[in-house]
Each structure stands twice: as structure tokens, then as C-alpha cells.
PDB file of C-alpha atoms in Angstrom:
ATOM      1  CA  MET A   1     169.736  93.597  97.862  1.00 33.00           C
ATOM      2  CA  GLN A   2     171.774  96.735  98.318  1.00 33.00           C
ATOM      3  CA  LEU A   3     173.655  97.820  95.232  1.00 37.00           C
ATOM      4  CA  GLN A   4     176.097 100.662  94.867  1.00 39.00           C
ATOM      5  CA  GLY A   5     174.202 103.926  94.448  1.00 39.00           C
ATOM      6  CA  ARG A   6     170.850 102.196  94.052  1.00 39.00           C
ATOM      7  CA  THR A   7     168.695  99.606  95.731  1.00 34.00           C
ATOM      8  CA  MET A   8     167.823  96.261  94.188  1.00 35.00           C
ATOM      9  CA  THR A   9     165.345  93.768  95.566  1.00 31.00           C
ATOM     10  CA  GLN A  10     164.706  90.849  93.214  1.00 31.00           C
ATOM     11  CA  THR A  11     166.343  92.765  90.419  1.00 34.00           C
ATOM     12  CA  ASN A  12     165.372  93.536  86.866  1.00 38.00           C
ATOM     13  CA  ALA A  13     168.647  94.279  85.092  1.00 41.00           C
ATOM     14  CA  THR A  14     167.327  97.139  83.045  1.00 40.00           C
ATOM     15  CA  PRO A  15     168.015 100.894  83.044  1.00 39.00           C
ATOM     16  CA  GLY A  16     166.245 102.803  85.757  1.00 38.00           C
ATOM     17  CA  MET A  17     165.336  99.737  87.783  1.00 37.00           C
ATOM     18  CA  PHE A  18     167.348 100.790  90.810  1.00 38.00           C
ATOM     19  CA  LYS A  19     166.099 103.596  93.038  1.00 39.00           C
ATOM     20  CA  ARG A  20     168.485 106.184  94.376  1.00 47.00           C
ATOM     21  CA  ASN A  21     169.265 105.689  98.036  1.00 53.00           C
ATOM     22  CA  PRO A  22     167.241 107.953 100.330  1.00 60.00           C
ATOM     23  CA  PRO A  23     169.158 110.304 102.648  1.00 63.00           C
ATOM     24  CA  ILE A  24     170.918 108.401 105.428  1.00 77.00           C
ATOM     25  CA  ALA A  25     170.044 109.258 109.012  1.00 76.00           C
ATOM     26  CA  GLY A  26     172.694 111.537 110.479  1.00 82.00           C
ATOM     27  CA  GLU A  27     174.423 112.111 107.150  1.00 90.00           C
ATOM     28  CA  ALA A  28     173.508 115.795 106.754  1.00 89.00           C
ATOM     29  CA  ASP A  29     174.747 116.724 110.217  1.00 92.00           C
ATOM     30  CA  ALA A  30     177.961 114.711 109.806  1.00 93.00           C
ATOM     31  CA  LEU A  31     178.531 116.290 106.407  1.00 93.00           C
ATOM     32  CA  GLU A  32     178.299 119.837 107.725  1.00 92.00           C
ATOM     33  CA  ARG A  33     180.555 119.103 110.685  1.00 94.00           C
ATOM     34  CA  ALA A  34     183.075 117.285 108.483  1.00 94.00           C
ATOM     35  CA  LYS A  35     183.248 120.276 106.127  1.00 92.00           C
ATOM     36  CA  ASN A  36     184.148 122.356 109.183  1.00 91.00           C
ATOM     37  CA  GLY A  37     187.053 120.055 109.993  1.00 91.00           C
ATOM     38  CA  ASP A  38     185.492 117.697 112.551  1.00 94.00           C
ATOM     39  CA  PRO A  39     187.451 114.393 112.257  1.00 94.00           C
ATOM     40  CA  ASP A  40     184.769 112.414 114.114  1.00 95.00           C
ATOM     41  CA  ALA A  41     182.172 113.594 111.612  1.00 95.00           C
ATOM     42  CA  PHE A  42     184.352 112.498 108.691  1.00 95.00           C
ATOM     43  CA  ALA A  43     184.796 109.128 110.386  1.00 95.00           C
ATOM     44  CA  LYS A  44     181.008 108.837 110.511  1.00 94.00           C
ATOM     45  CA  LEU A  45     180.728 109.633 106.783  1.00 94.00           C
ATOM     46  CA  TYR A  46     183.309 106.922 106.146  1.00 95.00           C
ATOM     47  CA  ALA A  47     181.334 104.433 108.223  1.00 95.00           C
ATOM     48  CA  LEU A  48     178.091 105.328 106.423  1.00 93.00           C
ATOM     49  CA  HIS A  49     179.475 105.033 102.893  1.00 94.00           C
ATOM     50  CA  LYS A  50     182.519 102.732 102.936  1.00 95.00           C
ATOM     51  CA  ARG A  51     180.536  99.595 102.089  1.00 94.00           C
ATOM     52  CA  ARG A  52     178.812 101.175  99.088  1.00 92.00           C
ATOM     53  CA  VAL A  53     182.033 102.736  97.809  1.00 95.00           C
ATOM     54  CA  TYR A  54     183.859  99.419  98.172  1.00 95.00           C
ATOM     55  CA  THR A  55     181.051  97.577  96.370  1.00 92.00           C
ATOM     56  CA  LEU A  56     181.219 100.038  93.478  1.00 93.00           C
ATOM     57  CA  CYS A  57     185.003  99.686  93.233  1.00 94.00           C
ATOM     58  CA  LEU A  58     184.768  95.906  93.328  1.00 92.00           C
ATOM     59  CA  ARG A  59     182.132  95.810  90.605  1.00 91.00           C
ATOM     60  CA  MET A  60     184.157  98.072  88.349  1.00 91.00           C
ATOM     61  CA  LEU A  61     187.532  96.430  88.990  1.00 90.00           C
ATOM     62  CA  GLY A  62     186.617  92.802  89.621  1.00 87.00           C
ATOM     63  CA  ASN A  63     189.560  92.516  92.035  1.00 88.00           C
ATOM     64  CA  VAL A  64     189.269  92.535  95.836  1.00 91.00           C
ATOM     65  CA  SER A  65     192.743  93.931  96.559  1.00 94.00           C
ATOM     66  CA  GLU A  66     192.412  96.732  94.009  1.00 93.00           C
ATOM     67  CA  ALA A  67     188.904  97.518  95.251  1.00 94.00           C
ATOM     68  CA  GLU A  68     190.178  97.874  98.828  1.00 96.00           C
ATOM     69  CA  ASP A  69     192.998 100.176  97.701  1.00 96.00           C
ATOM     70  CA  MET A  70     190.676 102.312  95.584  1.00 96.00           C
ATOM     71  CA  THR A  71     188.164 102.577  98.429  1.00 97.00           C
ATOM     72  CA  GLN A  72     190.862 104.052 100.641  1.00 96.00           C
ATOM     73  CA  GLU A  73     191.961 106.340  97.803  1.00 96.00           C
ATOM     74  CA  ALA A  74     188.385 107.510  97.280  1.00 96.00           C
ATOM     75  CA  PHE A  75     188.016 108.568 100.912  1.00 97.00           C
ATOM     76  CA  LEU A  76     191.431 110.254 100.939  1.00 96.00           C
ATOM     77  CA  HIS A  77     190.307 112.181  97.867  1.00 95.00           C
ATOM     78  CA  LEU A  78     186.988 112.922  99.548  1.00 95.00           C
ATOM     79  CA  PHE A  79     188.810 114.352 102.567  1.00 93.00           C
ATOM     80  CA  ARG A  80     190.643 116.787 100.293  1.00 93.00           C
ATOM     81  CA  LYS A  81     187.613 117.639  98.138  1.00 91.00           C
ATOM     82  CA  LEU A  82     184.814 117.726 100.703  1.00 93.00           C
ATOM     83  CA  GLY A  83     184.844 121.514 100.892  1.00 89.00           C
ATOM     84  CA  SER A  84     183.900 121.691  97.209  1.00 90.00           C
ATOM     85  CA  PHE A  85     180.619 119.816  97.739  1.00 91.00           C
ATOM     86  CA  ARG A  86     177.834 122.376  97.288  1.00 86.00           C
ATOM     87  CA  GLY A  87     174.790 120.163  97.683  1.00 84.00           C
ATOM     88  CA  GLU A  88     173.710 120.473  94.033  1.00 83.00           C
ATOM     89  CA  SER A  89     173.156 116.706  94.037  1.00 83.00           C
ATOM     90  CA  ALA A  90     172.758 114.084  96.746  1.00 88.00           C
ATOM     91  CA  PHE A  91     176.002 113.508  98.631  1.00 91.00           C
ATOM     92  CA  SER A  92     175.955 109.798  97.780  1.00 89.00           C
ATOM     93  CA  THR A  93     175.600 110.632  94.073  1.00 87.00           C
ATOM     94  CA  TRP A  94     178.496 113.093  94.273  1.00 91.00           C
ATOM     95  CA  LEU A  95     180.668 110.558  96.135  1.00 93.00           C
ATOM     96  CA  HIS A  96     179.851 107.807  93.651  1.00 91.00           C
ATOM     97  CA  ARG A  97     180.806 110.016  90.707  1.00 90.00           C
ATOM     98  CA  LEU A  98     184.052 110.938  92.445  1.00 94.00           C
ATOM     99  CA  THR A  99     184.750 107.226  92.971  1.00 94.00           C
ATOM    100  CA  VAL A 100     183.900 106.316  89.381  1.00 93.00           C
ATOM    101  CA  ASN A 101     186.291 108.966  88.071  1.00 92.00           C
ATOM    102  CA  LEU A 102     189.098 107.752  90.345  1.00 94.00           C
ATOM    103  CA  VAL A 103     188.624 104.131  89.273  1.00 93.00           C
ATOM    104  CA  LEU A 104     188.658 105.101  85.592  1.00 91.00           C
ATOM    105  CA  MET A 105     191.835 107.130  86.136  1.00 91.00           C
ATOM    106  CA  HIS A 106     193.363 104.115  87.873  1.00 91.00           C
ATOM    107  CA  LEU A 107     192.496 101.842  84.956  1.00 88.00           C
ATOM    108  CA  ARG A 108     193.940 104.281  82.435  1.00 86.00           C
ATOM    109  CA  LYS A 109     197.195 104.533  84.411  1.00 86.00           C
ATOM    110  CA  LYS A 110     197.450 100.760  84.149  1.00 81.00           C
ATOM    111  CA  GLY A 111     197.231 101.165  80.399  1.00 72.00           C
ATOM    112  CA  LEU A 112     194.028  99.197  80.065  1.00 66.00           C
ATOM    113  CA  GLN A 113     191.731  99.801  77.117  1.00 62.00           C
ATOM    114  CA  LEU A 114     188.392 100.363  78.810  1.00 66.00           C
ATOM    115  CA  VAL A 115     186.248  99.330  75.849  1.00 64.00           C
ATOM    116  CA  SER A 116     186.901  97.636  72.528  1.00 57.00           C
ATOM    117  CA  LEU A 117     186.454  99.942  69.577  1.00 47.00           C
ATOM    118  CA  GLU A 118     185.861  96.912  67.357  1.00 46.00           C
ATOM    119  CA  GLU A 119     182.522  96.245  69.009  1.00 45.00           C
ATOM    120  CA  THR A 120     180.694  98.759  66.845  1.00 40.00           C
ATOM    121  CA  ILE A 121     182.974  98.730  63.804  1.00 38.00           C
ATOM    122  CA  ASN A 122     182.648  95.047  62.955  1.00 41.00           C
ATOM    123  CA  PRO A 123     179.912  93.488  65.074  1.00 42.00           C
ATOM    124  CA  SER A 124     179.249  89.803  64.424  1.00 41.00           C
ATOM    125  CA  GLU A 125     175.910  88.911  62.891  1.00 38.00           C
ATOM    126  CA  GLU A 126     174.436  87.364  66.042  1.00 40.00           C
ATOM    127  CA  ASP A 127     175.545  90.302  68.211  1.00 41.00           C
ATOM    128  CA  ALA A 128     174.723  93.065  65.758  1.00 40.00           C
ATOM    129  CA  PRO A 129     172.620  95.952  67.113  1.00 40.00           C
ATOM    130  CA  LYS A 130     168.896  95.293  67.171  1.00 43.00           C
ATOM    131  CA  ARG A 131     166.129  97.868  66.880  1.00 37.00           C
ATOM    132  CA  ASP A 132     165.843  98.026  70.671  1.00 43.00           C
ATOM    133  CA  PHE A 133     169.606  98.322  71.045  1.00 45.00           C
ATOM    134  CA  GLY A 134     170.586  99.892  74.366  1.00 46.00           C
ATOM    135  CA  THR A 135     167.059  99.915  75.791  1.00 49.00           C
ATOM    136  CA  ALA A 136     165.506  97.843  78.576  1.00 50.00           C
ATOM    137  CA  ASP A 137     166.156  94.113  78.290  1.00 51.00           C
ATOM    138  CA  PRO A 138     162.983  92.106  79.083  1.00 45.00           C
ATOM    139  CA  GLN A 139     164.918  88.813  79.047  1.00 47.00           C
ATOM    140  CA  LEU A 140     166.860  89.952  82.116  1.00 50.00           C
ATOM    141  CA  SER A 141     163.688  90.975  83.945  1.00 45.00           C
ATOM    142  CA  GLY A 142     162.291  88.995  86.857  1.00 47.00           C
ATOM    143  CA  SER A 143     163.631  87.496  90.048  1.00 49.00           C
ATOM    144  CA  VAL A 144     167.380  86.952  90.041  1.00 58.00           C
ATOM    145  CA  ASP A 145     169.382  85.417  92.857  1.00 70.00           C
ATOM    146  CA  ARG A 146     171.588  88.214  94.166  1.00 76.00           C
ATOM    147  CA  VAL A 147     174.631  85.997  94.781  1.00 79.00           C
ATOM    148  CA  ALA A 148     174.428  84.551  91.288  1.00 81.00           C
ATOM    149  CA  LEU A 149     174.077  88.024  89.802  1.00 84.00           C
ATOM    150  CA  GLU A 150     177.104  89.347  91.698  1.00 84.00           C
ATOM    151  CA  ARG A 151     179.185  86.399  90.540  1.00 85.00           C
ATOM    152  CA  ALA A 152     178.023  86.873  86.970  1.00 88.00           C
ATOM    153  CA  ILE A 153     178.887  90.582  86.989  1.00 89.00           C
ATOM    154  CA  ALA A 154     182.350  89.784  88.384  1.00 88.00           C
ATOM    155  CA  THR A 155     183.078  87.404  85.512  1.00 88.00           C
ATOM    156  CA  LEU A 156     182.123  89.827  82.736  1.00 89.00           C
ATOM    157  CA  PRO A 157     184.986  91.100  80.543  1.00 87.00           C
ATOM    158  CA  PRO A 158     186.220  94.503  81.834  1.00 86.00           C
ATOM    159  CA  GLY A 159     184.594  96.596  79.104  1.00 87.00           C
ATOM    160  CA  TYR A 160     181.237  94.874  79.452  1.00 90.00           C
ATOM    161  CA  ARG A 161     181.385  95.076  83.235  1.00 91.00           C
ATOM    162  CA  LEU A 162     182.191  98.789  83.294  1.00 91.00           C
ATOM    163  CA  VAL A 163     179.340  99.758  81.008  1.00 93.00           C
ATOM    164  CA  PHE A 164     176.849  97.469  82.752  1.00 94.00           C
ATOM    165  CA  VAL A 165     177.743  98.840  86.192  1.00 92.00           C
ATOM    166  CA  LEU A 166     177.688 102.448  85.029  1.00 92.00           C
ATOM    167  CA  HIS A 167     174.422 102.147  83.076  1.00 93.00           C
ATOM    168  CA  ASP A 168     172.253  99.518  84.752  1.00 91.00           C
ATOM    169  CA  ILE A 169     173.461  99.959  88.328  1.00 89.00           C
ATOM    170  CA  GLU A 170     174.685 103.543  88.635  1.00 88.00           C
ATOM    171  CA  GLY A 171     172.154 104.937  86.169  1.00 89.00           C
ATOM    172  CA  TYR A 172     174.413 106.937  83.840  1.00 91.00           C
ATOM    173  CA  GLU A 173     173.127 107.667  80.337  1.00 93.00           C
ATOM    174  CA  HIS A 174     175.019 106.331  77.327  1.00 94.00           C
ATOM    175  CA  ASN A 175     176.268 109.786  76.362  1.00 93.00           C
ATOM    176  CA  GLU A 176     177.713 110.212  79.876  1.00 93.00           C
ATOM    177  CA  ILE A 177     179.355 106.786  79.742  1.00 92.00           C
ATOM    178  CA  ALA A 178     180.777 107.557  76.307  1.00 90.00           C
ATOM    179  CA  ALA A 179     182.391 110.716  77.687  1.00 90.00           C
ATOM    180  CA  MET A 180     183.794 108.899  80.722  1.00 89.00           C
ATOM    181  CA  LEU A 181     185.173 105.957  78.739  1.00 87.00           C
ATOM    182  CA  GLU A 182     186.227 108.102  75.764  1.00 85.00           C
ATOM    183  CA  CYS A 183     184.236 106.059  73.269  1.00 87.00           C
ATOM    184  CA  SER A 184     181.169 106.599  71.109  1.00 89.00           C
ATOM    185  CA  THR A 185     177.593 106.389  72.368  1.00 92.00           C
ATOM    186  CA  GLY A 186     177.024 103.501  69.967  1.00 91.00           C
ATOM    187  CA  ASN A 187     179.999 101.698  71.433  1.00 90.00           C
ATOM    188  CA  SER A 188     178.573 102.086  74.941  1.00 92.00           C
ATOM    189  CA  LYS A 189     175.263 100.627  73.754  1.00 93.00           C
ATOM    190  CA  SER A 190     177.089  97.750  72.071  1.00 91.00           C
ATOM    191  CA  GLN A 191     179.051  96.927  75.220  1.00 92.00           C
ATOM    192  CA  LEU A 192     175.841  96.966  77.277  1.00 93.00           C
ATOM    193  CA  HIS A 193     174.046  94.752  74.776  1.00 93.00           C
ATOM    194  CA  LYS A 194     176.865  92.192  74.914  1.00 92.00           C
ATOM    195  CA  ALA A 195     177.082  92.426  78.695  1.00 92.00           C
ATOM    196  CA  ARG A 196     173.387  91.576  79.001  1.00 93.00           C
ATOM    197  CA  LEU A 197     173.730  88.657  76.599  1.00 93.00           C
ATOM    198  CA  LYS A 198     176.625  87.311  78.648  1.00 92.00           C
ATOM    199  CA  LEU A 199     174.767  87.830  81.929  1.00 91.00           C
ATOM    200  CA  ARG A 200     171.732  85.943  80.649  1.00 90.00           C
ATOM    201  CA  GLU A 201     174.012  83.064  79.676  1.00 90.00           C
ATOM    202  CA  LEU A 202     175.822  83.044  83.030  1.00 89.00           C
ATOM    203  CA  LEU A 203     172.616  83.276  85.062  1.00 88.00           C
ATOM    204  CA  LYS A 204     171.046  80.452  83.064  1.00 87.00           C
ATOM    205  CA  GLN A 205     174.097  78.282  83.735  1.00 85.00           C
ATOM    206  CA  SER A 206     173.920  79.124  87.442  1.00 79.00           C
ATOM    207  CA  GLU A 207     170.218  78.251  87.602  1.00 79.00           C
ATOM    208  CA  MET A 208     170.810  74.923  85.866  1.00 81.00           C
ATOM    209  CA  ALA A 209     173.651  74.087  88.258  1.00 76.00           C
ATOM    210  CA  THR A 210     171.456  74.930  91.264  1.00 72.00           C
ATOM    211  CA  ARG A 211     168.645  72.704  89.982  1.00 74.00           C
ATOM    212  CA  GLN A 212     171.076  69.819  89.517  1.00 72.00           C
ATOM    213  CA  GLU A 213     172.332  70.221  93.091  1.00 71.00           C
ATOM    214  CA  VAL A 214     168.779  70.205  94.441  1.00 66.00           C
ATOM    215  CA  ALA A 215     167.883  67.168  92.353  1.00 61.00           C
TER     216      ALA A 215
END
């Protein structure tokens, strides 16, 4: 299964489980020509990356229409900013970070609170941080149906979904997520912990429903 920024085959939903995409054939040449103003080269970059950018936007926003709009906005922004790419990181990584920042700006303009500050101030007893808080989650390890996982991610509350996508899919560290979402590192860990709990519940429900259909 291809996930935004990383590759997942029979996923383990734990940090570091996705591998960064290898360089795409023809990308380097198209990138250099696009930086020199070649419109056909930019069109090729769009064709190479539009699906991944759209998938990232959809995962973060949970809304098809908004994801389509933000995908177009990301490539318009890329067109204006392409000359500033210096190759200090992989182009896909740079483009994904640009997209993440645009989506977060979009959410803030809508006046949405990206994470709940109450999560770490007054956590309930059953959801309180454990000793392994924010680390790999063995209960989410193993083979997971990709369609069920996508559906489960889409139904997560916005704060949970953002942190899960940024940490477990895009590979950002909690301190980076905290800076992006303007919250504490502990809050990021709390959101991830709750997201994983919710995902386990949703995936279990999906598996039970599938078994009932087969039976």
C-alpha cells in the first residue's frame, strides 16, 4: 500500500514503520528543468506527485473537496517556491512539508483548534499516559487491511488524525509536531496514544463485520 511520504505493505502502525519513497525515475531531470522555467517539466512533477499530495491532504483534512482544493493550492505554492529548493532533503520530503504547512495554515484560518489542550491536563484514568506513552504500539502491529485502515483514519477526530498522520505516516518527531500544532510535546504524545486506541477499536469492529459477512 502506498502511503503519503512513505510506503506501507501490510502495515504496522508504529513510528518508523514506513520507508521513505526512493527517488522517482525522471524526477531529478524534471526538477532541474522546472526550476529553469520549463512548463512541461513542472507538469511532469505534478503528474509524479499529485496522488501523494492529494492523499496527504485527504488524510489530514478528512474531506474530499477540501483535499482537492488544497492539492491545487500546494502545487500553485510549489510553482512559486520551486526556485528555493536547494536539495538539502529529498524533493518529496520538501514537498510534503510544504503541503503539511499549507494544510495547517488552512485549518487555522478556519478557526479550528488543532488539538485539545485538555488531553494532557485532565486525562481520564483509562486513557492516562502509560510508561510506554508515545512509543511503538505492539497492539497495532501485524497485517491490517489497507481499506479498513484508510476508513479508520478518516473517522478519527481531527486532532487525533493530524497527530497520527504526522507521526506514524509522515514520520515527524513529537517535538516537531508540537511546534507545528502549537502544543506541548506531551500533548502530541497524548493525541497519538488516543488515536491508536481509537484505531484499534475501529479496526476490530471492521474485522468483526467482515467475519460476519463471510459467515
